[in-house]
């Protein structure tokens, strides 16, 4: 599977300069980072959450995990990880488990971890398990300029 049109068209509509980087099929971000020779701090992973007000996407470095307590405080509601079925229903043109940080392309509220801001380069899942989107840190900052941010992750 190639990058879904939802993601490709959203990046183009935002006039973001990016490239696609292929890698051997992997399903965990730690293995993807390893296969693609990318630092975990520069590989953004999306974590879909659900709460009383609906679904959200937390974008954190792949070598961290989303801090659900901090996110619950941020949203003023208890949030939990979304189920695989919930993720697949929202990201229906992506491979199962290949959630993209560009949740805004799917109408979701996105929150960005501060550790991903101002990185020299950023990589993230392109919606399949064989392709990463790569862009400069400045392009990623521009893409996420209107996205709320804060320290929403913790080291594993």
Coordinates of C-alpha atoms in Angstrom, one line a residue:
X1 CA 0.0 0.0 0.0
X2 CA 1.3 3.5 -0.8
X3 CA 0.7 6.7 1.0
X4 CA -3.1 7.3 1.3
X5 CA -4.4 10.2 -0.8
X6 CA -5.9 11.8 2.3
X7 CA -2.4 12.4 3.6
X8 CA -0.8 13.2 0.3
X9 CA -3.4 15.7 -0.6
X10 CA -3.4 17.3 2.8
X11 CA 0.4 17.8 2.7
X12 CA 0.1 19.3 -0.9
X13 CA -2.8 21.6 0.1
X14 CA -0.5 22.9 3.0
X15 CA 2.3 23.3 0.5
X16 CA 4.6 21.1 2.5
X17 CA 7.9 19.9 0.9
X18 CA 8.3 16.3 1.8
X19 CA 9.7 13.0 0.5
X20 CA 8.7 9.4 0.9
X21 CA 11.3 7.0 2.3
X22 CA 10.6 3.3 1.9
X23 CA 11.8 0.7 4.4
X24 CA 11.3 -3.0 4.9
X25 CA 7.8 -3.8 6.3
X26 CA 7.7 -3.2 10.1
X27 CA 4.9 -2.5 12.5
X28 CA 6.5 -1.1 15.6
X29 CA 8.0 2.4 15.6
X30 CA 11.2 1.2 17.3
X31 CA 11.8 -1.3 14.5
X32 CA 10.9 1.2 11.8
X33 CA 13.4 3.7 13.3
X34 CA 16.0 1.0 13.3
X35 CA 15.3 -0.2 9.7
X36 CA 15.2 3.4 8.4
X37 CA 18.2 4.5 10.4
X38 CA 16.2 7.3 12.0
X39 CA 16.7 8.5 15.6
X40 CA 13.7 7.8 17.8
X41 CA 13.5 11.4 18.8
X42 CA 12.9 12.4 15.2
X43 CA 10.3 9.7 14.3
X44 CA 6.9 11.1 15.3
X45 CA 4.3 8.6 16.2
X46 CA 0.6 9.2 16.5
X47 CA -1.4 7.9 19.5
X48 CA -5.2 8.1 19.0
X49 CA -7.1 8.7 22.2
X50 CA -10.8 8.8 23.1
X51 CA -12.6 10.7 25.8
X52 CA -16.1 12.0 26.5
X53 CA -15.6 14.8 24.0
X54 CA -14.5 12.5 21.2
X55 CA -11.2 11.5 19.6
X56 CA -7.8 13.2 19.7
X57 CA -4.4 12.4 18.4
X58 CA -1.3 12.9 20.5
X59 CA 2.0 13.2 18.5
X60 CA 5.0 12.1 20.5
X61 CA 8.6 10.9 19.7
X62 CA 8.7 7.2 18.9
X63 CA 11.1 6.6 21.8
X64 CA 8.5 8.0 24.3
X65 CA 4.9 7.1 25.3
X66 CA 2.0 9.4 25.6
X67 CA 1.4 10.6 29.2
X68 CA -2.3 9.9 29.6
X69 CA -2.4 11.7 33.0
X70 CA -1.0 14.9 31.4
X71 CA -3.3 14.5 28.4
X72 CA -6.3 14.0 30.7
X73 CA -5.5 17.2 32.5
X74 CA -5.0 19.0 29.2
X75 CA -8.5 17.9 27.9
X76 CA -10.2 18.3 31.3
X77 CA -11.5 14.7 30.9
X78 CA -10.3 11.2 31.3
X79 CA -8.7 10.0 28.1
X80 CA -7.7 6.4 27.2
X81 CA -6.1 4.8 24.2
X82 CA -8.5 4.2 21.4
X83 CA -9.1 0.7 20.4
X84 CA -7.7 -0.7 17.1
X85 CA -11.3 -0.7 15.7
X86 CA -11.7 2.9 16.6
X87 CA -8.4 3.8 15.0
X88 CA -9.2 1.8 11.8
X89 CA -12.6 3.5 11.6
X90 CA -11.0 7.0 11.6
X91 CA -7.9 6.2 9.6
X92 CA -9.8 4.0 7.2
X93 CA -7.5 4.4 4.2
X94 CA -4.4 3.6 6.3
X95 CA -3.1 0.1 7.1
X96 CA -4.1 -1.1 10.6
X97 CA -1.7 0.3 13.1
X98 CA -0.1 2.8 10.7
X99 CA -1.7 5.9 12.2
X100 CA -0.3 9.2 10.9
X101 CA 0.5 12.3 13.0
X102 CA -1.4 14.3 10.4
X103 CA -4.7 13.7 12.2
X104 CA -6.0 17.1 11.2
X105 CA -6.3 15.7 7.6
X106 CA -8.9 13.3 9.2
X107 CA -10.8 16.0 11.1
X108 CA -9.2 15.1 14.4
X109 CA -7.8 17.5 17.1
X110 CA -4.0 17.0 17.3
X111 CA -1.7 17.8 20.2
X112 CA 2.1 17.9 19.7
X113 CA 4.8 17.0 22.1
X114 CA 7.3 19.8 22.5
X115 CA 10.2 17.4 22.0
X116 CA 9.3 17.2 18.3
X117 CA 9.4 20.9 17.8
X118 CA 12.4 22.4 16.1
X119 CA 14.1 19.1 15.2
X120 CA 16.4 19.3 12.2
X121 CA 14.4 16.5 10.5
X122 CA 11.1 14.7 11.2
X123 CA 9.8 11.4 9.9
X124 CA 6.4 9.8 10.4
X125 CA 4.3 6.9 9.2
X126 CA 2.8 7.5 5.7
X127 CA -0.2 5.3 6.4
X128 CA 1.3 2.0 5.6
X129 CA 4.1 -0.1 7.2
X130 CA 6.6 0.4 4.5
X131 CA 6.9 4.2 3.9
X132 CA 7.9 7.1 6.0
X133 CA 7.2 10.8 5.3
X134 CA 10.4 12.8 5.7
X135 CA 10.5 16.6 5.9
X136 CA 12.7 19.2 7.4
X137 CA 12.0 20.3 10.9
X138 CA 11.1 23.7 9.7
X139 CA 8.5 22.2 7.3
X140 CA 7.1 20.1 10.2
X141 CA 6.9 23.2 12.4
X142 CA 5.1 25.0 9.7
X143 CA 2.7 22.0 9.2
X144 CA 2.0 21.9 13.0
X145 CA 2.1 25.7 13.6
X146 CA -1.6 25.9 14.6
X147 CA -1.5 22.7 16.7
X148 CA -1.6 23.0 20.5
X149 CA 1.6 21.7 22.0
X150 CA 3.2 20.9 25.4
X151 CA 5.1 18.2 27.2
X152 CA 2.7 15.3 26.7
X153 CA 5.1 12.3 26.7
X154 CA 7.4 10.5 29.0
X155 CA 10.4 8.3 28.3
X156 CA 9.6 4.6 28.2

